[in-house]
Amino acid sequence: MRTIRMLRLSLFLAVCWAVSSCTGTCAGDTTSTSLTPKKFISLLGGFPEKPPLAGKVLEIEEFPKYTRKLVEYTTEGEERIQAFLLVPRQIRDKVPGILAIHQDGGSRPYQFGKSEPAGVAGDPGLKYGLELCLRGYVVICPDRFPFESRSLANSRFKETFDDFPLFTRIQGKDFDLTENLYRGCVANRLLFKGRTYIGKELFELQRAVDYLCAQPEVDSKRIGVIGHFAGGFNAALLMYVDPRIKAGCASCGTFLIHSFFGGNSLRPMSGLSAVNVVPGLKKWGDVDDILAGLAPRPFLETRGDFAYISEEEQAGLAAKARARYAELGVPDRFEYVPYDGGHVFRKDMREKSYAWFDRWLEAE
């Protein structure tokens, strides 16, 4: 029975990838083959109109050095997002704001979202939102889809997907993939509407920045973004499409989409990697072009071991960015730091990332 279910999932994801790869190649736009933020947004299917945030504070908890607020705001239509807002105590002047984006993680179902970078639950080595708050930054940690408050278990589709449970066994541990099926169905529905899953992610993260910038303690001209793995991937892409982001840090985040979809083979994948295709991107570039397009804004990537990407691909990923930053006379604003240590955000690398924000956002 599990084998049949896994075959169903593999077939579904293959169809999802095929549809994504064949949709929306921007016919008629042949004036340039250089990727730009405007072109990238069009490949994503564009962004919807922004409704009022209608922000609401749901809970407040006071700690000796900071205040943690559970907040909620509108992303689009009637969809609401919950986030933790972390505010240092005794702020005198406006301070920089940081968007801390959580990872996908290796556990299923998707249990931890905003709580992990906020230091509430999850991996204690990934509480980078809380650690940045304790350095003096106002930090927002939103729930990405479909995590924590936005999980399948909390959705109106729970009973529907209860009839299609999907499991596999990896290294002696049962792995529930039902939420991956849910995620893929949402991705396909977006494709039907001419949009993309990654476009939805980036728009929602922009709304988090909107909420962050609206806080009275935040200097909206000094905004940074940080994330691990899928959070780091989103951090780089968000910085590319949102000029409000003045500095960024990614841990084990970026990779060439070509590495997953560019060859003649398919890799069985779950999580963001399975739904991050941007239709027609191959014609215009890849993530290395996006990294180069961040210049001259400061960007740091620290990377532990990651099985999906070879050393050659890692070197190629950073090459264009290094050249572009050097061309603009600001080579010190881009760093790509590989290290041995596993697929983690090691403490010394977290400290390096925080110092990066201290340097470029001038936190006091």
CSV table of C-alpha atoms in Angstrom, one decimal:
chain,number,residue,atom,x,y,z
A,1,MET,CA,0.0,0.0,0.0
A,2,ARG,CA,2.8,2.4,0.9
A,3,THR,CA,4.5,1.6,-2.5
A,4,ILE,CA,1.3,2.5,-4.3
A,5,ARG,CA,1.0,5.8,-2.4
A,6,MET,CA,4.6,6.7,-3.2
A,7,LEU,CA,4.0,6.0,-6.8
A,8,ARG,CA,1.0,8.3,-6.7
A,9,LEU,CA,3.0,11.0,-5.2
A,10,SER,CA,5.9,10.6,-7.6
A,11,LEU,CA,3.4,10.8,-10.5
A,12,PHE,CA,1.8,13.9,-9.1
A,13,LEU,CA,5.1,15.7,-8.6
A,14,ALA,CA,6.3,14.8,-12.0
A,15,VAL,CA,3.1,16.3,-13.5
A,16,CYS,CA,3.6,19.4,-11.4
A,17,TRP,CA,7.2,19.8,-12.6
A,18,ALA,CA,6.2,19.2,-16.2
A,19,VAL,CA,3.4,21.8,-16.1
A,20,SER,CA,5.6,24.3,-14.4
A,21,SER,CA,8.4,23.9,-17.0
A,22,CYS,CA,6.1,24.3,-19.9
A,23,THR,CA,4.1,27.4,-18.8
A,24,GLY,CA,4.5,31.1,-19.4
A,25,THR,CA,7.8,31.6,-21.3
A,26,CYS,CA,6.9,35.3,-21.8
A,27,ALA,CA,6.2,35.1,-25.5
A,28,GLY,CA,6.9,38.2,-27.5
A,29,ASP,CA,9.5,39.5,-25.1
A,30,THR,CA,12.7,39.0,-27.1
A,31,THR,CA,14.3,42.4,-26.6
A,32,SER,CA,16.9,41.0,-24.1
A,33,THR,CA,18.0,37.7,-22.6
A,34,SER,CA,19.3,39.4,-19.4
A,35,LEU,CA,17.5,38.6,-16.2
A,36,THR,CA,16.2,41.7,-14.3
A,37,PRO,CA,14.0,42.0,-11.2
A,38,LYS,CA,11.1,43.2,-13.4
A,39,LYS,CA,11.5,40.2,-15.8
A,40,PHE,CA,11.8,37.8,-12.9
A,41,ILE,CA,8.6,39.1,-11.3
A,42,SER,CA,6.8,38.6,-14.7
A,43,LEU,CA,8.1,35.0,-14.9
A,44,LEU,CA,6.7,34.5,-11.4
A,45,GLY,CA,3.3,35.5,-12.7
A,46,GLY,CA,3.4,38.9,-11.2
A,47,PHE,CA,2.3,40.0,-7.7
A,48,PRO,CA,-1.4,40.7,-6.7
A,49,GLU,CA,-2.6,44.0,-5.4
A,50,LYS,CA,-1.8,44.7,-1.8
A,51,PRO,CA,-4.8,45.0,0.5
A,52,PRO,CA,-4.6,46.9,3.8
A,53,LEU,CA,-2.5,44.9,6.3
A,54,ALA,CA,-5.2,45.1,9.0
A,55,GLY,CA,-2.6,44.1,11.5
A,56,LYS,CA,-3.7,42.7,14.9
A,57,VAL,CA,-1.8,41.8,18.0
A,58,LEU,CA,-3.0,38.4,19.3
A,59,GLU,CA,-0.7,37.9,22.3
A,60,ILE,CA,2.1,39.7,24.1
A,61,GLU,CA,4.8,38.1,26.3
A,62,GLU,CA,7.4,40.2,28.2
A,63,PHE,CA,10.9,38.9,28.8
A,64,PRO,CA,13.8,40.6,30.6
A,65,LYS,CA,15.5,41.8,27.4
A,66,TYR,CA,12.7,41.8,24.8
A,67,THR,CA,9.0,41.6,24.1
A,68,ARG,CA,7.5,38.9,21.9
A,69,LYS,CA,4.2,39.6,20.1
A,70,LEU,CA,2.1,37.1,18.2
A,71,VAL,CA,0.7,39.2,15.4
A,72,GLU,CA,-1.6,38.6,12.4
A,73,TYR,CA,-2.0,40.5,9.1
A,74,THR,CA,-3.6,40.2,5.7
A,75,THR,CA,-1.5,38.9,2.8
A,76,GLU,CA,-4.1,38.8,-0.1
A,77,GLY,CA,-7.8,38.4,-0.3
A,78,GLU,CA,-9.0,37.1,3.1
A,79,GLU,CA,-5.8,35.1,3.8
A,80,ARG,CA,-4.2,36.0,7.1
A,81,ILE,CA,-0.7,35.2,8.3
A,82,GLN,CA,0.6,34.9,11.8
A,83,ALA,CA,4.1,36.0,12.8
A,84,PHE,CA,6.2,36.6,15.9
A,85,LEU,CA,7.4,40.2,16.3
A,86,LEU,CA,10.4,40.4,18.6
A,87,VAL,CA,11.1,43.9,20.0
A,88,PRO,CA,14.2,44.7,22.2
A,89,ARG,CA,13.4,46.4,25.5
A,90,GLN,CA,14.4,50.0,26.2
A,91,ILE,CA,14.7,51.2,22.5
A,92,ARG,CA,15.5,54.9,22.4
A,93,ASP,CA,15.7,55.6,18.7
A,94,LYS,CA,14.5,53.7,15.6
A,95,VAL,CA,16.6,50.6,14.9
A,96,PRO,CA,17.0,48.3,11.9
A,97,GLY,CA,14.5,45.6,11.2
A,98,ILE,CA,15.2,42.0,10.2
A,99,LEU,CA,12.9,39.5,8.4
A,100,ALA,CA,13.9,36.1,9.7
A,101,ILE,CA,12.6,33.3,7.4
A,102,HIS,CA,12.3,29.8,8.7
A,103,GLN,CA,13.5,26.7,7.0
A,104,ASP,CA,11.4,23.8,5.6
A,105,GLY,CA,13.1,21.3,8.0
A,106,GLY,CA,13.5,17.6,7.9
A,107,SER,CA,10.4,16.7,9.8
A,108,ARG,CA,6.9,16.0,8.5
A,109,PRO,CA,4.2,17.1,9.1
A,110,TYR,CA,5.3,20.7,9.0
A,111,GLN,CA,5.4,21.3,12.7
A,112,PHE,CA,7.6,24.4,13.2
A,113,GLY,CA,7.5,27.6,11.3
A,114,LYS,CA,7.8,31.0,12.9
A,115,SER,CA,8.5,29.4,16.3
A,116,GLU,CA,11.9,28.1,15.3
A,117,PRO,CA,13.7,31.4,14.4
A,118,ALA,CA,11.8,33.1,17.2
A,119,GLY,CA,13.4,30.6,19.7
A,120,VAL,CA,10.0,29.3,20.9
A,121,ALA,CA,10.4,25.7,19.6
A,122,GLY,CA,12.3,23.6,17.1
A,123,ASP,CA,16.1,23.5,16.6
A,124,PRO,CA,17.8,25.7,19.2
A,125,GLY,CA,20.6,26.2,16.6
A,126,LEU,CA,18.2,28.0,14.4
A,127,LYS,CA,16.9,30.7,16.7
A,128,TYR,CA,18.5,33.4,14.6
A,129,GLY,CA,15.5,35.7,14.9
A,130,LEU,CA,15.7,35.8,18.7
A,131,GLU,CA,19.5,36.1,18.7
A,132,LEU,CA,19.3,39.1,16.4
A,133,CYS,CA,16.7,40.7,18.6
A,134,LEU,CA,19.0,40.3,21.6
A,135,ARG,CA,21.6,42.3,19.6
A,136,GLY,CA,19.2,45.2,19.2
A,137,TYR,CA,17.2,44.5,16.0
A,138,VAL,CA,13.4,44.4,15.7
A,139,VAL,CA,12.7,41.0,14.1
A,140,ILE,CA,9.6,39.5,12.4
A,141,CYS,CA,9.3,35.8,12.0
A,142,PRO,CA,6.3,34.9,9.8
A,143,ASP,CA,4.8,31.5,9.1
A,144,ARG,CA,5.4,30.4,5.5
A,145,PHE,CA,2.9,28.2,3.8
A,146,PRO,CA,2.1,25.5,4.9
A,147,PHE,CA,3.8,25.7,8.3
A,148,GLU,CA,2.6,25.9,11.9
A,149,SER,CA,-0.6,28.0,12.0
A,150,ARG,CA,-0.9,27.5,8.2
A,151,SER,CA,-0.4,23.7,8.2
A,152,LEU,CA,-2.7,21.2,6.5
A,153,ALA,CA,-4.0,20.2,10.0
A,154,ASN,CA,-5.3,23.8,10.4
A,155,SER,CA,-6.7,24.2,6.9
A,156,ARG,CA,-10.2,23.6,5.6
A,157,PHE,CA,-8.8,20.9,3.4
A,158,LYS,CA,-7.7,18.6,6.2
A,159,GLU,CA,-10.5,16.1,5.8
A,160,THR,CA,-10.0,16.0,2.0
A,161,PHE,CA,-6.3,15.0,2.4
A,162,ASP,CA,-7.1,12.6,5.3
A,163,ASP,CA,-8.3,10.3,2.5
A,164,PHE,CA,-5.0,10.4,0.7
A,165,PRO,CA,-2.3,9.7,3.4
A,166,LEU,CA,1.2,9.3,1.9
A,167,PHE,CA,4.1,7.8,3.8
A,168,THR,CA,7.6,6.6,3.2
A,169,ARG,CA,10.3,5.2,5.4
A,170,ILE,CA,13.8,6.9,5.4
A,171,GLN,CA,16.6,5.5,7.6
A,172,GLY,CA,14.2,3.5,9.7
A,173,LYS,CA,11.9,6.5,10.3
A,174,ASP,CA,8.3,6.9,9.0
A,175,PHE,CA,8.1,10.1,6.9
A,176,ASP,CA,4.6,11.7,6.3
A,177,LEU,CA,4.5,13.3,2.9
A,178,THR,CA,0.8,14.2,2.9
A,179,GLU,CA,1.6,17.9,3.3
A,180,ASN,CA,3.9,17.7,0.3
A,181,LEU,CA,0.9,16.5,-1.7
A,182,TYR,CA,-1.1,19.4,-0.3
A,183,ARG,CA,1.7,21.9,-1.2
A,184,GLY,CA,1.9,20.5,-4.7
A,185,CYS,CA,-1.9,20.8,-5.2
A,186,VAL,CA,-1.7,24.5,-4.2
A,187,ALA,CA,1.2,25.0,-6.6
A,188,ASN,CA,-0.8,23.6,-9.4
A,189,ARG,CA,-3.8,25.7,-8.6
A,190,LEU,CA,-1.5,28.8,-8.7
A,191,LEU,CA,-0.2,27.7,-12.1
A,192,PHE,CA,-3.7,27.4,-13.4
A,193,LYS,CA,-4.2,31.1,-12.4
A,194,GLY,CA,-0.9,32.1,-14.2
A,195,ARG,CA,1.0,32.4,-10.9
A,196,THR,CA,3.7,30.3,-9.2
A,197,TYR,CA,4.3,28.9,-5.7
A,198,ILE,CA,7.6,30.8,-5.3
A,199,GLY,CA,5.8,34.0,-6.4
A,200,LYS,CA,3.3,33.4,-3.6
A,201,GLU,CA,6.1,32.9,-1.1
A,202,LEU,CA,7.9,36.1,-2.1
A,203,PHE,CA,4.7,38.2,-2.1
A,204,GLU,CA,3.9,37.0,1.4
A,205,LEU,CA,7.4,37.8,2.6
A,206,GLN,CA,7.0,41.3,1.1
A,207,ARG,CA,3.9,41.6,3.3
A,208,ALA,CA,6.0,40.7,6.3
A,209,VAL,CA,8.3,43.5,5.4
A,210,ASP,CA,5.3,45.8,5.0
A,211,TYR,CA,4.3,45.0,8.6
A,212,LEU,CA,7.9,45.3,9.9
A,213,CYS,CA,8.4,48.7,8.3
A,214,ALA,CA,5.1,49.9,9.8
A,215,GLN,CA,6.4,49.4,13.4
A,216,PRO,CA,7.2,52.7,15.2
A,217,GLU,CA,10.5,51.2,16.5
A,218,VAL,CA,11.8,50.3,13.0
A,219,ASP,CA,13.9,52.4,10.6
A,220,SER,CA,12.4,51.4,7.3
A,221,LYS,CA,15.5,52.4,5.4
A,222,ARG,CA,17.6,49.8,7.3
A,223,ILE,CA,15.9,46.4,6.6
A,224,GLY,CA,17.7,43.1,6.4
A,225,VAL,CA,16.7,39.5,5.7
A,226,ILE,CA,18.1,36.2,6.9
A,227,GLY,CA,17.2,32.5,6.5
A,228,HIS,CA,18.4,28.9,6.6
A,229,PHE,CA,18.0,26.4,3.7
A,230,ALA,CA,14.6,27.2,2.1
A,231,GLY,CA,14.6,30.4,4.3
A,232,GLY,CA,17.9,31.4,2.8
A,233,PHE,CA,16.8,30.6,-0.7
A,234,ASN,CA,13.8,32.9,-0.2
A,235,ALA,CA,16.0,35.5,1.4
A,236,ALA,CA,18.1,35.9,-1.7
A,237,LEU,CA,15.1,36.0,-4.1
A,238,LEU,CA,13.2,38.4,-1.9
A,239,MET,CA,16.2,40.7,-1.8
A,240,TYR,CA,16.3,40.6,-5.6
A,241,VAL,CA,12.7,41.7,-6.1
A,242,ASP,CA,12.4,44.1,-3.1
A,243,PRO,CA,14.7,47.1,-3.0
A,244,ARG,CA,13.8,47.8,0.6
A,245,ILE,CA,16.1,45.0,1.7
A,246,LYS,CA,19.4,46.6,2.2
A,247,ALA,CA,21.5,43.6,3.4
A,248,GLY,CA,21.0,39.8,3.4
A,249,CYS,CA,22.3,36.6,4.9
A,250,ALA,CA,21.6,33.0,3.8
A,251,SER,CA,22.7,29.8,5.4
A,252,CYS,CA,22.9,26.8,3.0
A,253,GLY,CA,20.3,28.6,1.0
A,254,THR,CA,21.0,29.2,-2.7
A,255,PHE,CA,21.4,26.7,-5.5
A,256,LEU,CA,21.1,26.6,-9.2
A,257,ILE,CA,17.6,25.6,-10.2
A,258,HIS,CA,19.3,24.0,-13.2
A,259,SER,CA,20.8,21.5,-10.7
A,260,PHE,CA,17.4,20.1,-10.1
A,261,PHE,CA,15.5,20.5,-13.4
A,262,GLY,CA,18.1,21.3,-16.1
A,263,GLY,CA,19.3,17.8,-17.0
A,264,ASN,CA,17.7,14.7,-18.5
A,265,SER,CA,16.9,13.1,-15.1
A,266,LEU,CA,14.5,13.9,-12.3
A,267,ARG,CA,15.3,13.9,-8.6
A,268,PRO,CA,12.6,12.8,-6.2
A,269,MET,CA,12.2,15.8,-3.9
A,270,SER,CA,10.0,17.2,-1.3
A,271,GLY,CA,9.4,20.6,0.3
A,272,LEU,CA,10.2,23.8,-1.5
A,273,SER,CA,12.7,22.1,-3.9
A,274,ALA,CA,9.8,20.2,-5.5
A,275,VAL,CA,7.7,23.4,-6.3
A,276,ASN,CA,10.2,26.1,-6.9
A,277,VAL,CA,10.2,26.0,-10.7
A,278,VAL,CA,9.9,29.5,-12.3
A,279,PRO,CA,8.4,29.0,-15.8
A,280,GLY,CA,10.7,30.1,-18.6
A,281,LEU,CA,13.6,31.0,-16.2
A,282,LYS,CA,16.1,28.9,-18.2
A,283,LYS,CA,15.8,31.4,-21.1
A,284,TRP,CA,16.8,34.3,-18.9
A,285,GLY,CA,19.2,32.9,-16.3
A,286,ASP,CA,19.3,31.2,-13.0
A,287,VAL,CA,20.0,31.9,-9.3
A,288,ASP,CA,23.6,32.9,-10.1
A,289,ASP,CA,22.2,35.8,-12.1
A,290,ILE,CA,20.0,36.7,-9.1
A,291,LEU,CA,22.9,36.8,-6.8
A,292,ALA,CA,24.8,39.0,-9.2
A,293,GLY,CA,21.8,41.2,-9.4
A,294,LEU,CA,21.9,41.9,-5.7
A,295,ALA,CA,24.9,44.1,-6.2
A,296,PRO,CA,25.8,46.5,-4.8
A,297,ARG,CA,23.7,45.6,-1.7
A,298,PRO,CA,25.7,43.5,0.8
A,299,PHE,CA,24.9,39.7,0.8
A,300,LEU,CA,26.6,36.9,2.7
A,301,GLU,CA,26.1,33.2,2.2
A,302,THR,CA,27.5,30.6,4.6
A,303,ARG,CA,27.2,27.0,3.4
A,304,GLY,CA,27.7,23.8,5.3
A,305,ASP,CA,27.6,20.4,3.5
A,306,PHE,CA,24.6,20.0,1.1
A,307,ALA,CA,24.3,16.7,-0.7
A,308,TYR,CA,22.4,18.0,-3.7
A,309,ILE,CA,25.1,20.5,-4.8
A,310,SER,CA,28.6,19.6,-5.9
A,311,GLU,CA,31.7,21.7,-5.1
A,312,GLU,CA,31.8,22.7,-8.8
A,313,GLU,CA,28.3,23.9,-8.7
A,314,GLN,CA,28.9,25.8,-5.5
A,315,ALA,CA,31.9,27.6,-7.1
A,316,GLY,CA,29.9,28.4,-10.2
A,317,LEU,CA,27.0,29.7,-8.1
A,318,ALA,CA,29.1,32.5,-6.6
A,319,ALA,CA,31.3,33.4,-9.6
A,320,LYS,CA,29.0,35.8,-11.4
A,321,ALA,CA,28.2,37.7,-8.2
A,322,ARG,CA,31.9,38.0,-7.2
A,323,ALA,CA,32.6,39.4,-10.7
A,324,ARG,CA,29.7,41.8,-10.6
A,325,TYR,CA,30.5,43.2,-7.1
A,326,ALA,CA,34.1,43.6,-8.2
A,327,GLU,CA,33.0,45.4,-11.4
A,328,LEU,CA,31.0,47.9,-9.2
A,329,GLY,CA,34.0,48.4,-7.0
A,330,VAL,CA,32.5,46.8,-3.9
A,331,PRO,CA,34.0,43.3,-3.7
A,332,ASP,CA,33.7,43.4,0.1
A,333,ARG,CA,29.9,43.5,0.0
A,334,PHE,CA,29.6,39.9,-1.2
A,335,GLU,CA,30.9,36.8,0.6
A,336,TYR,CA,30.4,33.2,0.0
A,337,VAL,CA,31.7,31.0,2.8
A,338,PRO,CA,31.7,27.2,2.4
A,339,TYR,CA,32.6,25.1,5.4
A,340,ASP,CA,32.6,21.5,6.6
A,341,GLY,CA,30.1,20.8,9.3
A,342,GLY,CA,26.9,19.4,7.9
A,343,HIS,CA,23.7,21.0,6.7
A,344,VAL,CA,23.5,23.3,9.7
A,345,PHE,CA,23.7,27.0,10.7
A,346,ARG,CA,26.8,26.6,12.9
A,347,LYS,CA,27.2,29.0,15.8
A,348,ASP,CA,30.3,30.7,14.5
A,349,MET,CA,28.6,31.2,11.1
A,350,ARG,CA,25.5,32.7,12.8
A,351,GLU,CA,27.8,35.1,14.6
A,352,LYS,CA,29.4,36.0,11.3
A,353,SER,CA,26.0,36.7,9.8
A,354,TYR,CA,25.0,38.9,12.7
A,355,ALA,CA,28.2,40.9,12.4
A,356,TRP,CA,27.4,41.3,8.7
A,357,PHE,CA,24.2,43.1,9.7
A,358,ASP,CA,26.0,45.1,12.4
A,359,ARG,CA,28.5,46.3,9.8
A,360,TRP,CA,26.0,47.1,7.0
A,361,LEU,CA,22.9,48.2,8.9
A,362,GLU,CA,24.9,49.9,11.7
A,363,ALA,CA,22.8,48.6,14.6
A,364,GLU,CA,23.4,50.4,17.9
